[in-house]
Tab-separated table of C-alpha atoms and ligand atoms in Angstrom:
chain	number	residue	atom	x	y	z
A	7	MET	CA	-52.561	4.755	46.604
A	8	THR	CA	-54.017	7.039	43.916
A	9	GLU	CA	-52.874	10.013	45.961
A	10	LYS	CA	-49.370	8.499	46.365
A	11	ILE	CA	-49.082	7.952	42.573
A	12	LYS	CA	-50.044	11.580	41.932
A	13	GLN	CA	-47.598	12.858	44.546
A	14	LEU	CA	-44.681	10.958	43.012
A	15	VAL	CA	-45.529	12.010	39.453
A	16	ASP	CA	-45.721	15.673	40.597
A	17	LYS	CA	-42.429	15.335	42.420
A	18	VAL	CA	-40.695	13.951	39.323
A	19	LYS	CA	-42.239	16.722	37.215
A	20	GLU	CA	-40.858	19.357	39.591
A	21	LEU	CA	-37.380	17.805	39.651
A	22	LEU	CA	-37.306	17.531	35.842
A	23	GLU	CA	-38.149	21.211	35.603
A	24	LYS	CA	-35.153	22.094	37.760
A	25	ALA	CA	-32.731	19.663	36.096
A	26	SER	CA	-30.126	21.056	33.720
A	27	SER	CA	-28.144	18.090	32.327
A	28	VAL	CA	-28.402	14.558	30.925
A	29	ALA	CA	-26.578	13.310	34.037
A	30	GLU	CA	-29.171	14.852	36.392
A	31	ILE	CA	-32.011	13.316	34.375
A	32	GLY	CA	-30.250	9.951	34.688
A	33	ASP	CA	-30.174	10.372	38.484
A	34	ILE	CA	-33.911	11.131	38.551
A	35	ARG	CA	-34.634	7.985	36.516
A	36	VAL	CA	-32.641	5.821	38.936
A	37	THR	CA	-34.170	7.461	42.037
A	38	PHE	CA	-37.770	6.849	40.920
A	39	LEU	CA	-37.779	4.074	38.340
A	40	GLY	CA	-34.617	2.145	39.240
A	41	LYS	CA	-34.736	-1.321	40.803
A	42	SER	CA	-35.148	0.092	44.300
A	43	GLY	CA	-36.608	3.401	43.107
A	44	GLU	CA	-39.470	5.158	44.930
A	45	TYR	CA	-42.030	4.614	42.155
A	46	THR	CA	-40.933	1.017	41.604
A	47	GLY	CA	-41.749	0.551	45.325
A	48	LEU	CA	-45.428	1.188	44.530
A	49	LEU	CA	-45.548	-1.933	42.397
A	50	ARG	CA	-43.958	-3.923	45.184
A	51	GLY	CA	-46.678	-2.541	47.552
A	52	LEU	CA	-49.452	-3.974	45.324
A	53	LYS	CA	-49.398	-7.186	47.303
A	54	ASP	CA	-50.822	-5.272	50.318
A	55	VAL	CA	-53.761	-3.892	48.305
A	56	ALA	CA	-57.118	-5.656	48.684
A	57	PRO	CA	-57.474	-8.248	45.891
A	58	ALA	CA	-60.625	-6.597	44.576
A	59	GLU	CA	-58.803	-3.280	43.966
A	60	ARG	CA	-55.505	-4.756	42.876
A	61	GLY	CA	-56.353	-4.697	39.123
A	62	THR	CA	-57.479	-1.062	39.080
A	63	ILE	CA	-54.565	0.159	41.248
A	64	GLY	CA	-52.059	-1.890	39.223
A	65	LYS	CA	-53.357	-0.289	36.031
A	66	LEU	CA	-53.003	3.203	37.553
A	67	ILE	CA	-49.434	2.495	38.685
A	68	ASN	CA	-48.497	1.272	35.194
A	69	GLU	CA	-50.071	4.295	33.524
A	70	GLY	CA	-48.142	6.567	35.919
A	71	LYS	CA	-44.931	4.686	35.123
A	72	VAL	CA	-45.433	5.178	31.371
A	73	ARG	CA	-46.065	8.907	31.958
A	74	LEU	CA	-42.883	9.193	34.021
A	75	GLU	CA	-40.841	7.310	31.427
A	76	ASN	CA	-42.115	9.590	28.657
A	77	MET	CA	-41.459	12.774	30.648
A	78	ILE	CA	-37.960	11.652	31.546
A	79	ALA	CA	-37.129	10.516	27.961
A	80	GLU	CA	-38.382	13.800	26.512
A	81	LYS	CA	-36.310	15.918	28.879
A	82	GLU	CA	-33.288	13.694	28.394
A	83	ALA	CA	-33.496	14.031	24.590
A	84	TYR	CA	-33.727	17.822	25.000
A	85	PHE	CA	-30.543	18.030	27.100
A	86	ARG	CA	-28.665	15.464	24.988
A	87	LYS	CA	-29.232	17.565	21.890
A	88	LYS	CA	-28.165	20.721	23.722
A	89	GLU	CA	-24.982	19.106	25.030
A	90	GLU	CA	-24.071	17.688	21.615
A	91	ALA	CA	-24.507	21.090	19.992
A	92	LYS	CA	-22.241	22.632	22.643
A	93	LYS	CA	-19.590	19.938	22.122
A	94	LEU	CA	-19.684	20.357	18.352
A	95	ALA	CA	-19.286	24.120	18.678
A	96	SER	CA	-16.264	23.727	20.954
A	97	GLU	CA	-14.606	21.183	18.651
A	98	LYS	CA	-15.250	23.069	15.457
A	99	ILE	CA	-12.235	23.206	13.136
A	100	ASP	CA	-11.874	26.300	11.083
A	101	VAL	CA	-10.369	24.855	7.901
A	102	THR	CA	-9.786	28.322	6.531
A	103	LEU	CA	-7.511	29.250	9.439
A	104	SER	CA	-3.885	28.881	8.288
A	105	LYS	CA	-1.344	27.922	10.926
A	106	GLY	CA	1.446	27.499	8.355
A	107	TYR	CA	3.090	24.220	7.403
A	108	LEU	CA	5.616	22.441	9.562
A	109	ILE	CA	8.349	21.697	7.057
A	110	GLY	CA	10.928	19.069	7.974
A	111	SER	CA	14.622	19.360	7.276
A	112	THR	CA	17.305	17.068	5.897
A	113	HIS	CA	19.166	15.166	8.607
A	114	PRO	CA	22.773	16.412	8.982
A	115	ILE	CA	24.124	12.938	8.127
A	116	THR	CA	22.051	12.804	4.917
A	117	LYS	CA	23.129	16.342	4.062
A	118	VAL	CA	26.838	15.544	4.434
A	119	LYS	CA	26.417	12.210	2.642
A	120	ASN	CA	24.785	13.880	-0.378
A	121	GLU	CA	27.490	16.552	-0.557
A	122	ILE	CA	30.282	13.953	-0.447
A	123	LEU	CA	28.581	11.742	-3.040
A	124	ASP	CA	28.211	14.758	-5.337
A	125	THR	CA	31.980	15.350	-5.123
A	126	PHE	CA	32.792	11.752	-6.046
A	127	ILE	CA	30.182	11.598	-8.800
A	128	GLY	CA	31.969	14.645	-10.250
A	129	LEU	CA	35.206	12.608	-10.192
A	130	GLY	CA	33.645	9.808	-12.238
A	131	PHE	CA	32.579	7.438	-9.419
A	132	ALA	CA	29.290	5.484	-9.624
A	133	VAL	CA	27.132	5.135	-6.481
A	134	LYS	CA	26.364	1.557	-5.353
A	135	GLU	CA	24.599	0.075	-2.353
A	136	GLY	CA	25.016	-3.272	-0.634
A	137	PRO	CA	23.353	-5.481	1.990
A	138	GLU	CA	23.479	-4.466	5.659
A	139	ILE	CA	22.965	-8.085	6.687
A	140	GLU	CA	26.121	-9.664	5.373
A	141	THR	CA	27.906	-13.006	5.414
A	142	ASP	CA	31.103	-13.615	7.345
A	143	TYR	CA	32.573	-14.550	3.958
A	144	TYR	CA	32.169	-11.097	2.361
A	145	ASN	CA	32.585	-9.031	5.524
A	146	PHE	CA	35.852	-10.724	6.532
A	147	GLN	CA	37.145	-13.649	4.502
A	148	THR	CA	37.261	-12.116	1.007
A	149	LEU	CA	39.043	-9.144	2.567
A	150	GLY	CA	41.853	-11.302	3.868
A	151	ILE	CA	40.495	-11.631	7.413
A	152	PRO	CA	40.088	-15.369	8.180
A	153	ALA	CA	38.354	-16.611	11.353
A	154	ASP	CA	41.462	-16.600	13.526
A	155	HIS	CA	42.882	-13.318	12.197
A	156	PRO	CA	43.698	-10.737	14.925
A	157	ALA	CA	42.202	-7.969	12.721
A	158	ARG	CA	38.725	-9.259	13.706
A	159	ASP	CA	39.322	-7.689	17.119
A	160	MET	CA	39.419	-4.257	15.427
A	161	GLN	CA	35.665	-4.405	14.839
A	162	ASP	CA	33.221	-5.661	17.506
A	163	THR	CA	30.706	-7.588	15.461
A	164	PHE	CA	26.957	-8.192	15.938
A	165	TYR	CA	26.428	-11.792	14.820
A	166	ILE	CA	22.985	-13.051	13.716
A	167	SER	CA	24.209	-16.634	13.371
A	168	GLU	CA	27.623	-18.220	13.033
A	169	ASN	CA	28.048	-17.009	9.445
A	170	ILE	CA	25.566	-14.139	9.182
A	171	LEU	CA	26.249	-10.745	10.717
A	172	LEU	CA	25.442	-7.037	10.559
A	173	ARG	CA	28.217	-5.659	8.346
A	174	THR	CA	30.916	-3.896	10.357
A	175	HIS	CA	32.047	-1.764	7.418
A	176	THR	CA	31.130	-1.035	3.805
A	177	SER	CA	34.276	-2.828	2.573
A	178	PRO	CA	32.450	-6.099	1.656
A	179	MET	CA	31.146	-4.128	-1.341
A	180	GLN	CA	34.755	-4.033	-2.610
A	181	SER	CA	34.863	-7.784	-3.193
A	182	ARG	CA	31.195	-8.038	-4.186
A	183	THR	CA	31.861	-5.480	-6.943
A	184	MET	CA	35.203	-6.896	-8.075
A	185	LEU	CA	33.647	-10.375	-8.325
A	186	SER	CA	30.866	-9.134	-10.592
A	187	GLU	CA	32.520	-6.344	-12.620
A	188	LYS	CA	35.718	-5.998	-14.594
A	189	PRO	CA	38.050	-2.953	-14.367
A	190	PRO	CA	37.965	-0.038	-14.808
A	191	ILE	CA	35.974	0.204	-11.572
A	192	ARG	CA	35.206	3.481	-9.780
A	193	ILE	CA	32.535	3.207	-7.109
A	194	VAL	CA	31.446	4.852	-3.884
A	195	VAL	CA	29.200	2.906	-1.491
A	196	PRO	CA	27.283	4.779	1.195
A	197	GLY	CA	25.483	2.803	3.891
A	198	LYS	CA	24.804	1.926	7.490
A	199	VAL	CA	27.241	-0.263	9.377
A	200	TYR	CA	27.119	-1.762	12.871
A	201	ARG	CA	29.588	-2.341	15.707
A	202	ALA	CA	29.252	-3.057	19.427
A	203	ASP	CA	30.560	0.434	20.303
A	204	ASP	CA	28.862	3.220	22.266
A	205	ASP	CA	30.284	6.543	23.460
A	206	ALA	CA	30.431	10.214	22.415
A	207	THR	CA	32.347	9.451	19.202
A	208	HIS	CA	31.291	5.819	18.623
A	209	SER	CA	27.756	4.734	17.795
A	210	PRO	CA	26.545	1.101	17.483
A	211	ILE	CA	24.984	2.116	14.155
A	212	PHE	CA	26.831	4.598	11.992
A	213	ASN	CA	27.353	5.453	8.322
A	214	GLN	CA	30.331	4.903	6.102
A	215	ILE	CA	31.222	5.671	2.517
A	216	GLU	CA	33.489	3.171	0.820
A	217	GLY	CA	35.492	4.186	-2.219
A	218	LEU	CA	37.111	1.801	-4.690
A	219	CYS	CA	39.057	2.559	-7.852
A	220	VAL	CA	40.698	-0.247	-9.865
A	221	GLU	CA	42.413	0.672	-13.093
A	222	GLU	CA	45.799	0.325	-14.767
A	223	GLY	CA	48.618	2.240	-13.086
A	224	ILE	CA	46.789	3.400	-9.935
A	225	SER	CA	49.117	4.538	-7.116
A	226	LEU	CA	49.036	6.133	-3.672
A	227	ALA	CA	49.449	9.526	-5.379
A	228	HIS	CA	46.028	9.118	-7.088
A	229	LEU	CA	44.476	8.256	-3.718
A	230	LYS	CA	46.009	11.327	-2.085
A	231	ASN	CA	44.840	13.584	-4.869
A	232	MET	CA	41.234	12.267	-4.698
A	233	LEU	CA	41.139	12.641	-0.931
A	234	GLU	CA	42.519	16.186	-1.114
A	235	ILE	CA	39.716	17.127	-3.512
A	236	PHE	CA	37.200	15.466	-1.141
A	237	ALA	CA	38.609	17.296	1.950
A	238	LYS	CA	38.677	20.710	0.263
A	239	SER	CA	35.141	20.422	-1.093
A	240	THR	CA	33.722	19.016	2.168
A	241	PHE	CA	35.470	21.485	4.499
A	242	THR	CA	37.405	24.537	3.204
A	243	LYS	CA	39.808	25.004	0.307
A	244	ASP	CA	42.676	25.439	2.804
A	245	THR	CA	42.114	21.982	4.316
A	246	LYS	CA	45.235	19.817	4.210
A	247	VAL	CA	45.444	16.019	4.086
A	248	ARG	CA	48.148	13.840	5.592
A	249	PHE	CA	48.783	10.090	5.462
A	250	ARG	CA	50.045	8.019	8.404
A	251	PRO	CA	51.129	4.392	8.007
A	252	SER	CA	48.482	1.954	9.245
A	253	TYR	CA	47.301	-1.606	8.783
A	254	PHE	CA	44.257	-3.142	7.079
A	255	PRO	CA	44.467	-6.745	5.827
A	256	PHE	CA	42.832	-5.784	2.501
A	257	THR	CA	45.125	-2.871	1.586
A	258	GLU	CA	48.907	-2.820	1.248
A	259	PRO	CA	50.270	-0.303	2.048
A	260	SER	CA	47.550	1.012	4.362
A	261	VAL	CA	47.141	4.516	5.706
A	262	GLU	CA	45.102	6.453	8.251
A	263	VAL	CA	44.125	9.770	6.754
A	264	ASP	CA	44.039	12.957	8.827
A	265	ILE	CA	42.733	16.342	7.760
A	266	SER	CA	43.845	19.664	9.226
A	267	CYS	CA	41.487	20.701	12.028
A	268	SER	CA	38.508	22.638	10.680
A	269	MET	CA	38.089	24.529	13.959
A	270	CYS	CA	41.609	25.946	14.535
A	271	GLY	CA	42.999	25.640	10.993
A	272	GLY	CA	45.827	23.397	12.226
A	273	LYS	CA	47.063	25.530	15.160
A	274	GLY	CA	45.827	23.080	17.791
A	275	CYS	CA	42.603	23.250	19.832
A	276	ARG	CA	40.260	21.217	22.058
A	277	LEU	CA	38.640	19.488	19.061
A	278	CYS	CA	41.938	18.214	17.606
A	279	LYS	CA	43.363	17.640	21.102
A	280	GLY	CA	46.113	20.185	20.397
A	281	THR	CA	47.556	18.263	17.418
A	282	GLY	CA	46.089	20.355	14.583
A	283	TRP	CA	44.966	17.131	12.811
A	284	ILE	CA	41.860	14.944	12.934
A	285	GLU	CA	41.651	11.323	11.773
A	286	VAL	CA	38.785	10.811	9.348
A	287	LEU	CA	39.350	7.635	7.389
A	288	GLY	CA	41.248	4.474	6.612
A	289	ALA	CA	42.581	3.790	3.124
A	290	GLY	CA	45.289	2.122	1.060
A	291	ILE	CA	46.279	0.355	-2.112
A	292	VAL	CA	44.089	-2.695	-2.718
A	293	ASN	CA	46.032	-5.765	-1.605
A	294	PRO	CA	46.990	-7.761	-4.766
A	295	VAL	CA	45.790	-10.907	-2.953
A	296	VAL	CA	42.282	-9.430	-2.789
A	297	LEU	CA	42.413	-8.559	-6.518
A	298	GLU	CA	43.471	-12.108	-7.384
A	299	ASN	CA	40.782	-13.604	-5.063
A	300	CYS	CA	38.246	-11.645	-7.114
A	301	GLY	CA	39.630	-12.819	-10.458
A	302	ILE	CA	41.412	-9.556	-11.353
A	303	ASP	CA	44.935	-9.725	-12.778
A	304	SER	CA	47.056	-7.920	-10.155
A	305	LYS	CA	49.973	-7.570	-12.596
A	306	LYS	CA	47.866	-5.519	-14.957
A	307	TYR	CA	45.587	-3.671	-12.548
A	308	SER	CA	46.020	-1.900	-9.256
A	309	GLY	CA	43.597	0.108	-7.155
A	310	PHE	CA	42.992	2.239	-4.123
A	311	ALA	CA	40.252	1.959	-1.549
A	312	PHE	CA	39.110	4.135	1.314
A	313	GLY	CA	36.378	4.087	3.938
A	314	PHE	CA	35.250	6.895	6.222
A	315	GLY	CA	32.578	7.582	8.801
A	316	ILE	CA	30.006	10.109	7.562
A	317	ASP	CA	28.844	10.743	11.138
A	318	ARG	CA	32.339	11.867	12.172
A	319	ILE	CA	32.555	14.188	9.145
A	320	ALA	CA	29.158	15.693	10.072
A	321	MET	CA	30.343	16.180	13.678
A	322	LEU	CA	33.447	18.013	12.452
A	323	LYS	CA	31.610	20.095	9.895
A	324	TYR	CA	28.860	21.256	12.238
A	325	GLY	CA	30.742	21.165	15.568
A	326	ILE	CA	28.458	18.445	16.993
A	327	PRO	CA	30.046	17.343	20.288
A	328	ASP	CA	28.321	13.947	20.707
A	329	ILE	CA	27.499	11.426	17.941
A	330	ARG	CA	24.419	10.236	19.879
A	331	LEU	CA	22.678	13.589	19.294
A	332	MET	CA	22.273	12.563	15.659
A	333	TYR	CA	20.310	9.431	16.571
A	334	GLU	CA	17.903	10.841	19.173
A	335	ASN	CA	15.485	12.482	16.702
A	336	ASP	CA	15.144	15.565	18.899
A	337	VAL	CA	13.314	18.051	16.672
A	338	ASN	CA	15.033	21.034	18.357
A	339	PHE	CA	18.427	19.594	17.405
A	340	LEU	CA	17.392	18.676	13.850
A	341	LYS	CA	15.747	22.078	13.192
A	342	GLN	CA	19.193	23.719	13.299
A	343	TYR	CA	20.136	22.054	10.006
A	344	LYS	CA	17.343	23.545	7.918
B	4	FA5	C1	37.277	0.509	8.290
B	4	FA5	O1	36.114	0.348	8.606
B	4	FA5	C2	37.825	0.092	6.984
B	4	FA5	N1	36.870	-0.738	6.306
B	4	FA5	C3	38.165	1.329	6.155
B	4	FA5	C4	38.948	1.040	4.936
B	4	FA5	C5	38.285	0.947	3.713
B	4	FA5	C6	40.338	0.881	4.973
B	4	FA5	C7	38.991	0.695	2.561
B	4	FA5	C8	41.038	0.626	3.841
B	4	FA5	C9	40.375	0.536	2.633
B	4	FA5	P1	37.873	1.814	10.494
B	4	FA5	O2	37.498	0.737	11.425
B	4	FA5	O3	39.067	2.646	10.849
B	4	FA5	O4	38.165	1.222	9.039
B	4	FA5	O5	36.616	2.777	10.288
B	4	FA5	C10	36.608	3.800	9.309
B	4	FA5	C11	35.997	5.061	9.900
B	4	FA5	O6	34.695	4.760	10.428
B	4	FA5	C12	36.768	5.655	11.097
B	4	FA5	O7	37.819	6.458	10.661
B	4	FA5	C13	35.677	6.461	11.761
B	4	FA5	O8	35.501	7.700	11.081
B	4	FA5	C14	34.430	5.632	11.516
B	4	FA5	N2	34.030	4.837	12.690
B	4	FA5	C15	34.550	3.689	13.136
B	4	FA5	N3	33.859	3.206	14.186
B	4	FA5	C16	32.857	4.080	14.415
B	4	FA5	C17	31.766	4.144	15.338
B	4	FA5	N4	31.523	3.185	16.221
B	4	FA5	N5	30.933	5.205	15.288
B	4	FA5	C18	31.121	6.175	14.357
B	4	FA5	N6	32.106	6.164	13.435
B	4	FA5	C19	32.973	5.132	13.461
């Protein structure tokens, strides 16, 4: 038995000398000192040793086991340290190495929105914001669109409950403002709006800017003049504006506003579908009923209102063919607008 103990200890010594990693040392431990390891087998063999020698042999086996454990632990610690040093060296970060900064850019919608707001601020308009989660009352009823009104079909609405919805346009801020402020009123309201729409030119979430001006003696001519200034400063100074009769329950008369095509200058191209004009917004003279509903004397005051899609303006300005590109957050797309 003494000879066997010596043989196994020598064998482990030899294997440890050849080993080169923590994993190999682990294998050696399992092979000799594991539950069914070779050295552990010596202890199991004790039962076959004559009772008189059992104490002495048992002591020798235990001493050998302690020696093996120490040898293995020492070698393991050596390789663990070596491997950690190697790992640290490979993961070292050179903080002095400059890779440059990755600077973000303004989203095209934000860029266009800021430019348009600047134009209207220059014309004396104040910027206001309103809630995106709106009541049926402000989104429809105060604007002359009762529950059974066919105009509700013009906007596919996301309802949260029977009377709460995601606003379908920024127009509720018209009545909210007129109910809380007295004329003269000149505001622009940028913000997100929501409709159950989804194709290359319609997004379920998009951005509008509402404009409202209520003063004495306001007419369609004032509206046209403001929108001409907006079109020329947003596109080019040659941009023309035209009004077409339309219908909105909260304006009377109502107009759809087209601008001359920014791509072909009005000659007719693919973008304007050969017409030379592109529709950008809805507008009109504030319906006197809406003024009265908000406590404003419609005999003394009149106003104009307009609402356009910022996304569509950005598409026209930058030649973006699909509105969805602006909502995908693809860095390669966004980088172009630096
Ligand atoms: C309105 O939303 C009216 N509130 C505008 C208005 C305001 C009229 C004040 C009169 C007085 P309309 O549904 O046409 O109108 O939308 C206005 C603009 O929003 C459109 O001209 C278009 O540019 C944009 N738009 C409409 N639906 C979408 C959509 N799903 N995705 C992107 N842009 C859209």
